[in-house]
JSON list of C-alpha atoms and ligand atoms in Angstrom, two decimals:
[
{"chain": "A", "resi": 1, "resn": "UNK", "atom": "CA", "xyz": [141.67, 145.25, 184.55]},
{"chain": "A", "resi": 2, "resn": "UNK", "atom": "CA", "xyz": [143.94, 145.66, 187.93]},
{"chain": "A", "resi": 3, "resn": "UNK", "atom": "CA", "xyz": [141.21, 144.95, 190.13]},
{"chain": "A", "resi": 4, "resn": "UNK", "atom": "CA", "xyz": [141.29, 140.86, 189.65]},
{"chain": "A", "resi": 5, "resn": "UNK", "atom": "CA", "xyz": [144.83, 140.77, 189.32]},
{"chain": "A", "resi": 6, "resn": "UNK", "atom": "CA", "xyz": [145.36, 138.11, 191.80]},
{"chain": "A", "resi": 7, "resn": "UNK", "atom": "CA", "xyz": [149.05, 136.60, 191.99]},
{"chain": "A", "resi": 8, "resn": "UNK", "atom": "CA", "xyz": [148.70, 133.48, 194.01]},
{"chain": "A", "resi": 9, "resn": "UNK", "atom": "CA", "xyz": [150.97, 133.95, 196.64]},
{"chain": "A", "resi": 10, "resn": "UNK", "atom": "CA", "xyz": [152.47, 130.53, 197.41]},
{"chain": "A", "resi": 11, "resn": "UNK", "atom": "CA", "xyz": [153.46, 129.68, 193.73]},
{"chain": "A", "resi": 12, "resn": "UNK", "atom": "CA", "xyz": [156.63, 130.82, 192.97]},
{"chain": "A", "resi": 13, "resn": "UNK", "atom": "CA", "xyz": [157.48, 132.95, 189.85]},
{"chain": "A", "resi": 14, "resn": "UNK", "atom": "CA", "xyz": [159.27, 129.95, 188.14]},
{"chain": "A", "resi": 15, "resn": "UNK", "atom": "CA", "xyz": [156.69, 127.61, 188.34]},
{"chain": "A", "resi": 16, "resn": "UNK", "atom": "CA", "xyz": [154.25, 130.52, 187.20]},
{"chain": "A", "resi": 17, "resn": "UNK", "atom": "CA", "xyz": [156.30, 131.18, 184.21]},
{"chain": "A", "resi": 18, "resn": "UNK", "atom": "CA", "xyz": [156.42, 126.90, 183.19]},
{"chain": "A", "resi": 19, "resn": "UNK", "atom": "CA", "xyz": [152.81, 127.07, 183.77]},
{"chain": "A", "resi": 20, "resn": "UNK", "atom": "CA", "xyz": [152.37, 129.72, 181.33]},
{"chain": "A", "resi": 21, "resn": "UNK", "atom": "CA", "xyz": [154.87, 128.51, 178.60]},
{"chain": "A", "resi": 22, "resn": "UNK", "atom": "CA", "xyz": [153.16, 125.33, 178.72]},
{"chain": "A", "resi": 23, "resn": "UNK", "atom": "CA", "xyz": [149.92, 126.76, 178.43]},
{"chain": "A", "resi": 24, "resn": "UNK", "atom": "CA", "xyz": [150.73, 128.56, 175.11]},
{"chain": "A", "resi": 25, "resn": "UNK", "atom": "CA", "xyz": [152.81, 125.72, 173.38]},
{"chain": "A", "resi": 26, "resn": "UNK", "atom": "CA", "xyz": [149.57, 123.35, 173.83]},
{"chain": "A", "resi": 27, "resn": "UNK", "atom": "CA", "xyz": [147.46, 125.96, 173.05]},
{"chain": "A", "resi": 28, "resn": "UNK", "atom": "CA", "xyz": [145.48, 125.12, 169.66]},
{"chain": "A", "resi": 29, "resn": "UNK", "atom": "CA", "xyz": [142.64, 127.66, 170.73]},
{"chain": "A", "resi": 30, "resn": "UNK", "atom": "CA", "xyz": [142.43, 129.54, 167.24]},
{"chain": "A", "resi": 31, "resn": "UNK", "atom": "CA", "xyz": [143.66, 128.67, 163.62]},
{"chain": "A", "resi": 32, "resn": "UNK", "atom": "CA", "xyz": [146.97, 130.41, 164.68]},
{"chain": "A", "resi": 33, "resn": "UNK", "atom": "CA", "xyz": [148.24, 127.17, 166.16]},
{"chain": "A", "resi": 34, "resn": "UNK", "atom": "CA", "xyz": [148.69, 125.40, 162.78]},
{"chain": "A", "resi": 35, "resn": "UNK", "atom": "CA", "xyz": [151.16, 127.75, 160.98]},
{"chain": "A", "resi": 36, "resn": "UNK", "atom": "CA", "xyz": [153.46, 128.26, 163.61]},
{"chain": "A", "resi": 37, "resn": "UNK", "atom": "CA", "xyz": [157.30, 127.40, 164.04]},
{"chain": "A", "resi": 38, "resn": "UNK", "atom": "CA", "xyz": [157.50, 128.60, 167.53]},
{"chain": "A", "resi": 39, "resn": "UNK", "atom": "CA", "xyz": [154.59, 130.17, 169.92]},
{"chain": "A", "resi": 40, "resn": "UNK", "atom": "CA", "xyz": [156.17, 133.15, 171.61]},
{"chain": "A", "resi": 41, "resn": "UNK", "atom": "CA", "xyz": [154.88, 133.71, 174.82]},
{"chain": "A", "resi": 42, "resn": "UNK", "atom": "CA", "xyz": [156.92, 136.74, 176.51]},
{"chain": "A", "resi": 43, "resn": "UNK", "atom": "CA", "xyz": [159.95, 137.33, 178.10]},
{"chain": "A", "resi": 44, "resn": "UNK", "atom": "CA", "xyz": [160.70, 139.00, 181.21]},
{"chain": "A", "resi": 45, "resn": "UNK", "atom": "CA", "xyz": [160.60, 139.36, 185.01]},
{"chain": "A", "resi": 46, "resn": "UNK", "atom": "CA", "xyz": [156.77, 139.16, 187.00]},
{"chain": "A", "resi": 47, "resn": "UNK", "atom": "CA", "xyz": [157.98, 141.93, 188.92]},
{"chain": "A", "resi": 48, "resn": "UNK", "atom": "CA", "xyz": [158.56, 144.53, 185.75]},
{"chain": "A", "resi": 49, "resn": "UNK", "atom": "CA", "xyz": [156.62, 147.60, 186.49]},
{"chain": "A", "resi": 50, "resn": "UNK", "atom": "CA", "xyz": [156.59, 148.02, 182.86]},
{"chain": "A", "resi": 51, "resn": "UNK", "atom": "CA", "xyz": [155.53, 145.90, 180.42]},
{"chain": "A", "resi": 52, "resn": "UNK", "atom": "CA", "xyz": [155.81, 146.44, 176.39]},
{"chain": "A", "resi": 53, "resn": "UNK", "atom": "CA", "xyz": [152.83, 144.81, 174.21]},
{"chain": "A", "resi": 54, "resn": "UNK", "atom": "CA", "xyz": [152.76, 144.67, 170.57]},
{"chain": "A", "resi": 55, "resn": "UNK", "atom": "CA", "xyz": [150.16, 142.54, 168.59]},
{"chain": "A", "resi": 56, "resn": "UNK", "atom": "CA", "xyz": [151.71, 139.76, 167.30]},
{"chain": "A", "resi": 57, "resn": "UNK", "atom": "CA", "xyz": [154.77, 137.86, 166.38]},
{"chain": "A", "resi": 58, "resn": "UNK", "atom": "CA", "xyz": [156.83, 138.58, 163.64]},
{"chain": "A", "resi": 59, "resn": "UNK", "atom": "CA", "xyz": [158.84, 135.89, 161.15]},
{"chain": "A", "resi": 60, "resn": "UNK", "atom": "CA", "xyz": [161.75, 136.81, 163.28]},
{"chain": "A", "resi": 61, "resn": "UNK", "atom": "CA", "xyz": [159.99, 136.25, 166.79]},
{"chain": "A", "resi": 62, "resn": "UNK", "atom": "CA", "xyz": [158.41, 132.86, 165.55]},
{"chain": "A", "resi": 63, "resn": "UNK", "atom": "CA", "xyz": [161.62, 131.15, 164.01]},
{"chain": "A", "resi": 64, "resn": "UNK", "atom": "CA", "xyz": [163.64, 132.02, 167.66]},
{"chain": "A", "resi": 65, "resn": "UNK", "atom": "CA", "xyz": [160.61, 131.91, 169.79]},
{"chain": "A", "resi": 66, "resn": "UNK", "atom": "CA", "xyz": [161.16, 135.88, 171.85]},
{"chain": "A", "resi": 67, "resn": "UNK", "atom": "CA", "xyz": [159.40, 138.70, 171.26]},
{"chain": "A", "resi": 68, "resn": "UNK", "atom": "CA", "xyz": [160.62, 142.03, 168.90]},
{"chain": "A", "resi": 69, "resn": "UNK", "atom": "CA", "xyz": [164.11, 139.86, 167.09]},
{"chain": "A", "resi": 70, "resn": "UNK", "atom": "CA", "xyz": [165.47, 140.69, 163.99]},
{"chain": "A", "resi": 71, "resn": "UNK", "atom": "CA", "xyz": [165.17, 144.12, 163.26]},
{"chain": "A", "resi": 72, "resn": "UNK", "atom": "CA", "xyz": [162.38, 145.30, 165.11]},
{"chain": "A", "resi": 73, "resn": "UNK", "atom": "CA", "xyz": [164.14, 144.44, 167.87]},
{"chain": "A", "resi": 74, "resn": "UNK", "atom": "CA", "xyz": [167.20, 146.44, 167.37]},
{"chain": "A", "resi": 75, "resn": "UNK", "atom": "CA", "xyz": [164.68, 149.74, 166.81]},
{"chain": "A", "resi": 76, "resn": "UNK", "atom": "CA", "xyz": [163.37, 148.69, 170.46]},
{"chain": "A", "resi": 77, "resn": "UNK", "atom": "CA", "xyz": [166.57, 147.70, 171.82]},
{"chain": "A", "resi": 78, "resn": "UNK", "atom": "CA", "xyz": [168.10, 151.13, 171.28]},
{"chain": "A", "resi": 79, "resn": "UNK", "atom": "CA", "xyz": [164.71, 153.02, 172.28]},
{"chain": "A", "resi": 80, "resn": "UNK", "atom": "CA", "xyz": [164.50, 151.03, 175.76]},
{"chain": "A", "resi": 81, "resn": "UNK", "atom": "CA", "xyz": [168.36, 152.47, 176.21]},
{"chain": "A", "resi": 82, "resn": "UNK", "atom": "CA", "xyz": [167.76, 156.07, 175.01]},
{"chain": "A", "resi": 83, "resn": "UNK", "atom": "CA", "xyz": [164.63, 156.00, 177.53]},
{"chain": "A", "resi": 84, "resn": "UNK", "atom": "CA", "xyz": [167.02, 154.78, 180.14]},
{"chain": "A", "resi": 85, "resn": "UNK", "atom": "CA", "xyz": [165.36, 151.80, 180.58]},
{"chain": "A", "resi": 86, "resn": "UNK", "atom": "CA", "xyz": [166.59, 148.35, 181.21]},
{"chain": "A", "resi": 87, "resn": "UNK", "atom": "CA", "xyz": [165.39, 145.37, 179.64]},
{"chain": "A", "resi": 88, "resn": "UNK", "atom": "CA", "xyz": [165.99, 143.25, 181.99]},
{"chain": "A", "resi": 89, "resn": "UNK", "atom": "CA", "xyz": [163.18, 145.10, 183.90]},
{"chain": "A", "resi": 90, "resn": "UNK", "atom": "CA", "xyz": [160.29, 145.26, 181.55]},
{"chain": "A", "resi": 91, "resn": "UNK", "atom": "CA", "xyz": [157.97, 142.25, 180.48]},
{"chain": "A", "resi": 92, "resn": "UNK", "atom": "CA", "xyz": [157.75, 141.90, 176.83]},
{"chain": "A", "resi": 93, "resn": "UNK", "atom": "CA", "xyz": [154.92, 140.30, 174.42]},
{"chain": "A", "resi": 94, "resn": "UNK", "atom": "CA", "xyz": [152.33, 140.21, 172.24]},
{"chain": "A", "resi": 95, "resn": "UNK", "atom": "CA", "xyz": [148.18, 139.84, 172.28]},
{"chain": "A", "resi": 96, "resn": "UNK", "atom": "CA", "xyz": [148.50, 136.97, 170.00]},
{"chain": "A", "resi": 97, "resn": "UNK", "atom": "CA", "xyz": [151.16, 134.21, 170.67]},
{"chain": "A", "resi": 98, "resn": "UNK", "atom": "CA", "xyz": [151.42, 132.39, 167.34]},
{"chain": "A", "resi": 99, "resn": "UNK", "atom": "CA", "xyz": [152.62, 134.26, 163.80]},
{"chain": "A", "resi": 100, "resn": "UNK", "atom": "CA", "xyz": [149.46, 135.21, 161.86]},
{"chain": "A", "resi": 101, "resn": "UNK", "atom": "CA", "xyz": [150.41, 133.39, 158.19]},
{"chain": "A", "resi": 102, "resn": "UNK", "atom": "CA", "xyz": [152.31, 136.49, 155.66]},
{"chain": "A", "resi": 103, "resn": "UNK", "atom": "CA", "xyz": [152.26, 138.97, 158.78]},
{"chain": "A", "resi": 104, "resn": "UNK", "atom": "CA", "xyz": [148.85, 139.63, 158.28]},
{"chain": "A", "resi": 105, "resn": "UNK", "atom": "CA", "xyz": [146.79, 141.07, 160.81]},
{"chain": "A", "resi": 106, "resn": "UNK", "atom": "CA", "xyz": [145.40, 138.73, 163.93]},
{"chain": "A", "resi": 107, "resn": "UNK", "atom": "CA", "xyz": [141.58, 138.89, 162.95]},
{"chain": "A", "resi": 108, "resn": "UNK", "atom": "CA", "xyz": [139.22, 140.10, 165.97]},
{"chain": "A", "resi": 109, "resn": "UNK", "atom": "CA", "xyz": [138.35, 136.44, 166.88]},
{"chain": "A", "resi": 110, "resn": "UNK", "atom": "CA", "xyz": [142.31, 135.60, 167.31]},
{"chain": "A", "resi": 111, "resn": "UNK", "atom": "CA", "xyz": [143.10, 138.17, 170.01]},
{"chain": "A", "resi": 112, "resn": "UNK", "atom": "CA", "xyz": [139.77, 136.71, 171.65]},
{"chain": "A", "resi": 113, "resn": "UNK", "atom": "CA", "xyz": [141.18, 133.52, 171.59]},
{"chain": "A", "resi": 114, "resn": "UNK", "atom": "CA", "xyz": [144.95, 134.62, 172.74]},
{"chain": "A", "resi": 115, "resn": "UNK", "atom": "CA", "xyz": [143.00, 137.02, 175.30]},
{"chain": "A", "resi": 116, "resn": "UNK", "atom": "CA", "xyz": [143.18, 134.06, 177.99]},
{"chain": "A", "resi": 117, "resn": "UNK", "atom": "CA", "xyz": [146.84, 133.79, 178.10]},
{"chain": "A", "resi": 118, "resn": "UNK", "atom": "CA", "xyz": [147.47, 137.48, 177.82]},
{"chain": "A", "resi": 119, "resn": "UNK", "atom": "CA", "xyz": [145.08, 138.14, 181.02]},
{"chain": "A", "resi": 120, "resn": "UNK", "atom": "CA", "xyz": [147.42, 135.79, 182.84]},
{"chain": "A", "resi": 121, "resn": "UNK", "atom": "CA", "xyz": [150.42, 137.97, 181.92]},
{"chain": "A", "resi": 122, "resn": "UNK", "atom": "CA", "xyz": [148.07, 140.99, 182.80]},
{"chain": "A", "resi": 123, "resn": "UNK", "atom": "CA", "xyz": [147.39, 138.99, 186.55]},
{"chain": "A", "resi": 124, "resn": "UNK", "atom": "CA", "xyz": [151.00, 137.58, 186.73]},
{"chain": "A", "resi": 125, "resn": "UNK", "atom": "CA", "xyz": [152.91, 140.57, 186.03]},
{"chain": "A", "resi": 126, "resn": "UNK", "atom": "CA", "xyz": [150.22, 143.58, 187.33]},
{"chain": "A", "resi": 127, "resn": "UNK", "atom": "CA", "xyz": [152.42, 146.07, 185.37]},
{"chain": "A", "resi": 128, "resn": "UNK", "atom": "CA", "xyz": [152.07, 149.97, 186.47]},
{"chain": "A", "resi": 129, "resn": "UNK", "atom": "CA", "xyz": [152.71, 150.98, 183.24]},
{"chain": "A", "resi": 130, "resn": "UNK", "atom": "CA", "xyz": [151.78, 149.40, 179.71]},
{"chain": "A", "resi": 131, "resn": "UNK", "atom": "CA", "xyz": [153.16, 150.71, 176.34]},
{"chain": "A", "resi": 132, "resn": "UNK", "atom": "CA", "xyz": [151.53, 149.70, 173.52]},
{"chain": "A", "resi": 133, "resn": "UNK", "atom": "CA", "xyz": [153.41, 149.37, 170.44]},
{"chain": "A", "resi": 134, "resn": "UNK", "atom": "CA", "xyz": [151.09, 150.49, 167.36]},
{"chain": "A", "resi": 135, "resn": "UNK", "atom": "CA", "xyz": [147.50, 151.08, 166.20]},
{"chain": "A", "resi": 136, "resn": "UNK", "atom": "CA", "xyz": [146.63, 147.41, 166.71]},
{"chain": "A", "resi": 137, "resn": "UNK", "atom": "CA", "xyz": [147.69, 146.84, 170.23]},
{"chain": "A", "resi": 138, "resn": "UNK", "atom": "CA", "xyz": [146.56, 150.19, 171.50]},
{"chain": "A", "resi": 139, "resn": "UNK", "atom": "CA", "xyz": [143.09, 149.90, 169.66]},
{"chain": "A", "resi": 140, "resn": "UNK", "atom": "CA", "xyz": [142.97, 146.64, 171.56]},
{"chain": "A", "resi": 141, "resn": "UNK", "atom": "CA", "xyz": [143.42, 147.36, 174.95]},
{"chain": "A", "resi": 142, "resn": "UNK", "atom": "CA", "xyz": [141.60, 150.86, 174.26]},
{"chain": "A", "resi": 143, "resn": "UNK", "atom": "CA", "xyz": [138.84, 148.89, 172.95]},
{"chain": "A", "resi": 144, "resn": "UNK", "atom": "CA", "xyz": [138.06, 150.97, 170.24]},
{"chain": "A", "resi": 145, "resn": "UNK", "atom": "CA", "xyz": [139.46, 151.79, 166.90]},
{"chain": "A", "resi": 146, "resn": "UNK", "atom": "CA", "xyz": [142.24, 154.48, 167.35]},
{"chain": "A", "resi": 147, "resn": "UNK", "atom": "CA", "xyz": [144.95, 155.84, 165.36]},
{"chain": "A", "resi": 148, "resn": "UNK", "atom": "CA", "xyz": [148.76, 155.52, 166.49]},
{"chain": "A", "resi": 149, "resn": "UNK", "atom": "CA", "xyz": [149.72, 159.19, 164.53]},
{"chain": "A", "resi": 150, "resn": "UNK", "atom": "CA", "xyz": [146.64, 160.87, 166.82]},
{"chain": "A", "resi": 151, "resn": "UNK", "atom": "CA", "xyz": [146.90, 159.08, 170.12]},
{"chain": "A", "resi": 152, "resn": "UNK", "atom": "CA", "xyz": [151.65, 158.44, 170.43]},
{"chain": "A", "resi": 153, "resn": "UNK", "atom": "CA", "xyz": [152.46, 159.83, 173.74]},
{"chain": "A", "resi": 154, "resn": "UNK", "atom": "CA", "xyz": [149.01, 160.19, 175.76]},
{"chain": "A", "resi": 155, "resn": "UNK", "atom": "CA", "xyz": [148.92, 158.92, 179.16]},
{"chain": "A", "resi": 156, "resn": "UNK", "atom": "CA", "xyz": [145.54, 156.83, 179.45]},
{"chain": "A", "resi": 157, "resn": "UNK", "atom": "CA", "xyz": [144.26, 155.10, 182.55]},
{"chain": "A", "resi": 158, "resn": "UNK", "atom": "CA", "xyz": [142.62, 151.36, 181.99]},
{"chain": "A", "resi": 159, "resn": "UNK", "atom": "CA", "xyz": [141.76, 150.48, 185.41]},
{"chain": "A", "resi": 160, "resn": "UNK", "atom": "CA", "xyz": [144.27, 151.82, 187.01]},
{"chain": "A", "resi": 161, "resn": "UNK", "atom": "CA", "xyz": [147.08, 151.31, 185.04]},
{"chain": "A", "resi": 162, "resn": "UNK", "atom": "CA", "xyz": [148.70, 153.76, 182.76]},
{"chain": "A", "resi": 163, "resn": "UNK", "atom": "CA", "xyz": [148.46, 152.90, 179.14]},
{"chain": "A", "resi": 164, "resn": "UNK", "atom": "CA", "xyz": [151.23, 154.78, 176.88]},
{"chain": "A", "resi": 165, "resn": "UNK", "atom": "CA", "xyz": [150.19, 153.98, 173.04]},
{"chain": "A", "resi": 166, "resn": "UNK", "atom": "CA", "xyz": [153.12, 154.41, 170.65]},
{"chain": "A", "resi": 167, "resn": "UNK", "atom": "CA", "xyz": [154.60, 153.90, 166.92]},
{"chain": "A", "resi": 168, "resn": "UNK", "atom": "CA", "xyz": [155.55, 149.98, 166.78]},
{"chain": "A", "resi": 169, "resn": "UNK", "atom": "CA", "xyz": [159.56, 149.59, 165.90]},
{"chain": "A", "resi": 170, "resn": "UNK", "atom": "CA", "xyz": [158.82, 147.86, 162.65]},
{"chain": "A", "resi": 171, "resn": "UNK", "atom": "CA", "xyz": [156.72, 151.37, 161.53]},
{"chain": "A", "resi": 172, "resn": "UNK", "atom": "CA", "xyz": [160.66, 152.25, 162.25]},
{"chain": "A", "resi": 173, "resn": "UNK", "atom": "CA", "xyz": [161.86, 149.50, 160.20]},
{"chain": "A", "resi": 174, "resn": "UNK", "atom": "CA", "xyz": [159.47, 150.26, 157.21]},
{"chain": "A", "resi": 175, "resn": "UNK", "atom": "CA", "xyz": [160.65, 153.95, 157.36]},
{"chain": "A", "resi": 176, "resn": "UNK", "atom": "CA", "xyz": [157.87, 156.15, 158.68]},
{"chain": "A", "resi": 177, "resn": "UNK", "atom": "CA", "xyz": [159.41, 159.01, 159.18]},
{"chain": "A", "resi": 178, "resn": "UNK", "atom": "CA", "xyz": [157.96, 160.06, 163.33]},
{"chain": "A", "resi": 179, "resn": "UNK", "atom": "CA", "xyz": [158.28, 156.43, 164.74]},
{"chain": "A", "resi": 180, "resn": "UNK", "atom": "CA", "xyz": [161.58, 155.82, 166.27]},
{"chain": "A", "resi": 181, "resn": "UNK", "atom": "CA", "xyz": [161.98, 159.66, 167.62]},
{"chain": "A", "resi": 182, "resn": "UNK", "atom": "CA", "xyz": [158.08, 159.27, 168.96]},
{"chain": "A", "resi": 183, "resn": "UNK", "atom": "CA", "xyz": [158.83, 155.63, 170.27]},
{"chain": "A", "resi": 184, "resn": "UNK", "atom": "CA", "xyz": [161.72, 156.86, 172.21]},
{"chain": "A", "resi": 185, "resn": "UNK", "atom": "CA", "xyz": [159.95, 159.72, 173.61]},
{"chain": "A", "resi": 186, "resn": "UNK", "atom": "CA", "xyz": [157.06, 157.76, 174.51]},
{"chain": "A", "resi": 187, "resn": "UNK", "atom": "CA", "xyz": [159.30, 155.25, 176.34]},
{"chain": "A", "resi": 188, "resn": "UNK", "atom": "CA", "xyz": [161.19, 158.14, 178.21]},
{"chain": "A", "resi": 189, "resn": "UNK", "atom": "CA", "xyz": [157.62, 159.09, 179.37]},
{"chain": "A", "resi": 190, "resn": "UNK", "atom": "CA", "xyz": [156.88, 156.15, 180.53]},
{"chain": "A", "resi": 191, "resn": "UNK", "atom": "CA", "xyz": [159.97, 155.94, 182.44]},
{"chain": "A", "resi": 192, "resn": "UNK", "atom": "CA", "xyz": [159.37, 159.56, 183.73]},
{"chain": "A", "resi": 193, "resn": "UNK", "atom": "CA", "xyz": [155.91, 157.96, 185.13]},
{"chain": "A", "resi": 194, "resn": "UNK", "atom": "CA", "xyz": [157.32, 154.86, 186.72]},
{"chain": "A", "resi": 195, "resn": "UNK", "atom": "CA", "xyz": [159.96, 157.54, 188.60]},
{"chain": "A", "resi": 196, "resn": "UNK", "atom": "CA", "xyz": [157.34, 159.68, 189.75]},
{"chain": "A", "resi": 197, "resn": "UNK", "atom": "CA", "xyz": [158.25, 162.67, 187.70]},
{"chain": "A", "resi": 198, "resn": "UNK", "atom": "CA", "xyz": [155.28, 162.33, 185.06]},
{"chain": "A", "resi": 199, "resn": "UNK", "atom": "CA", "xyz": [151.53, 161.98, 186.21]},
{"chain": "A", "resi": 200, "resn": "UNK", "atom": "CA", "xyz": [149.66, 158.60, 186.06]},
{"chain": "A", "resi": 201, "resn": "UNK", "atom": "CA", "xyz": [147.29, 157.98, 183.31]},
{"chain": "A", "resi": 202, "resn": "UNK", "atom": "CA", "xyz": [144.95, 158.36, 186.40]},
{"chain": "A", "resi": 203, "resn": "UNK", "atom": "CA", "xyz": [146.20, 161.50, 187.59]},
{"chain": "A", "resi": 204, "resn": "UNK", "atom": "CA", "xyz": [146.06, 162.88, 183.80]},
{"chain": "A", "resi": 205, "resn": "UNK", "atom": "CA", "xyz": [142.79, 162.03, 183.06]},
{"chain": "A", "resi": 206, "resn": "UNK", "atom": "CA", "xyz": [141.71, 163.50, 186.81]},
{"chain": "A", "resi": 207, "resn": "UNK", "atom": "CA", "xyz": [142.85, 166.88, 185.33]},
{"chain": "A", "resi": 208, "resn": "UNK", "atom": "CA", "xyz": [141.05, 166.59, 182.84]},
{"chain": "A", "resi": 209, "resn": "UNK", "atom": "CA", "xyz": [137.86, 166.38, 183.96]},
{"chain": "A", "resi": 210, "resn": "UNK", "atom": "CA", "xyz": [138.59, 169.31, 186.01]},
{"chain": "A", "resi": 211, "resn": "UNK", "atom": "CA", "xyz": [139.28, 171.20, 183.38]},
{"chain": "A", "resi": 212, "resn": "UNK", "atom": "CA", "xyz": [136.03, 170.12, 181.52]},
{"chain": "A", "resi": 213, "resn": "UNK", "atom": "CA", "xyz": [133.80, 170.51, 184.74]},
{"chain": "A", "resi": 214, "resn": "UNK", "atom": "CA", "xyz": [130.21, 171.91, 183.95]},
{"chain": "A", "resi": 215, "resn": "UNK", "atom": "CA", "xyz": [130.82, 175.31, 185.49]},
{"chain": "A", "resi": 216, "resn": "UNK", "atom": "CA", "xyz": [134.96, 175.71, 185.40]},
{"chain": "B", "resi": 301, "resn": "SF4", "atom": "S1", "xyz": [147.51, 132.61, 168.90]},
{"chain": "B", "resi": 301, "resn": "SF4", "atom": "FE1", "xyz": [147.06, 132.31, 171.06]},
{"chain": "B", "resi": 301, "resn": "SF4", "atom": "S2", "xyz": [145.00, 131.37, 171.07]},
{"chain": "B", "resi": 301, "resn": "SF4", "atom": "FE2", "xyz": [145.83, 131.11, 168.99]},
{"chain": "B", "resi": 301, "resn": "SF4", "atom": "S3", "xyz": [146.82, 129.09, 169.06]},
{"chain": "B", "resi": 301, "resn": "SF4", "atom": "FE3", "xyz": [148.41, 130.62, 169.52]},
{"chain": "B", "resi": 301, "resn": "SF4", "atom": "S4", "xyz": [148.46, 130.71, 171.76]},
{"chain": "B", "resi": 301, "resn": "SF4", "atom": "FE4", "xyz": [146.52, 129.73, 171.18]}
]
């Protein structure tokens, strides 16, 4: 995923970002389009070395038009802080752009559809560090089928950037009892990485296979 992501160099980040929002508010590339009040494309710097994905926009995040409002973004708010993270610093947003109709699910075909603009983030902001808020986002950019209670808090390399799956805030919001103390812990870790004082997805997995070599 790292390898073709290609910033051109002479565009500047504003114009990037324009490009991008403009992209998504025209975009009628799935069924998505027709139910929406606002598309929500992602907020924050192209430089973040972090950036937060979740799978799709809330009622909250499609009446105002941001990512993780309302009370989901309260649960996230106060994680980022505990981690000692700043928002300011860390790129925001979802697979799918538009509000899936009752909060349903974004079918397979959807987060094909939404993949285009969510590559551009991916080659815009070429994050170090990805944490992926619940089953759905981290099954996605795992792609396979995985489970947030058995996979919260690994360190996983996708092409050389370290993928941290976690509980989503609104698991938080609906009361499961593990997913704010595992999302802040998971974002702490993820801070710990981008300092240097946690290995890389990269590194982790290197051990790993050490420990598993034929002969060891
Ligand atoms: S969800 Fe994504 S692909 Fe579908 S209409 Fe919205 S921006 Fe386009």
């Amino acid at each position: 995923m790292a390898s073709d992501l290609m910033t051109p160099a002479a565009v500047s980040p504003a114009r990037l970002k324009r490009e991008l929002e403009r992209a998504v508010r025209a975009c009628t590339a799935c069924e998505l389009y027709s139910g929406r009040t606002t598309p929500v494309v992602g907020e924050g710097p192209f430089d973040a070395r972090l950036m937060v994905v979740g799978s799709k926009p809330r009622r909250h995040e499609d009446l105002q038009g941001r990512p993780f409002a309302g009370g989901t973004g309260n649960v996230l708010d106060q994680a980022l802080q505990v981690a000692g993270l700043d928002k300011q610093d860390v790129y925001l947003t979802t697979l799918v752009k538009c509000r899936p109709g009752d909060d349903r699910p974004a079918t397979a075909s959807e987060v094909e559809a939404c993949s285009q603009h969510f590559r551009t983030q991916l080659r815009l902001v070429r994050p170090e560090v990805i944490v992926a808020l619940g089953s759905f986002a981290a099954s996605v950019l795992l792609r396979r089928p995985v489970s947030i209670e058995r996979v919260a808090g690994y360190r996983l390399d996708i092409q050389g950037i370290t993928l941290i799956p976690t509980y989503h805030p609104a698991d938080a919001v609906r009361g499961v009892p593990q997913a704010a103390v595992t999302l802040r812990r998971d974002l702490t870790a993820a801070k710990a990485v981008l300092d240097g004082r946690l290995p890389t997805g990269a590194q982790t997995l290197a051990e790993l296979r050490s420990r598993t070599a034929v002969g060891s």
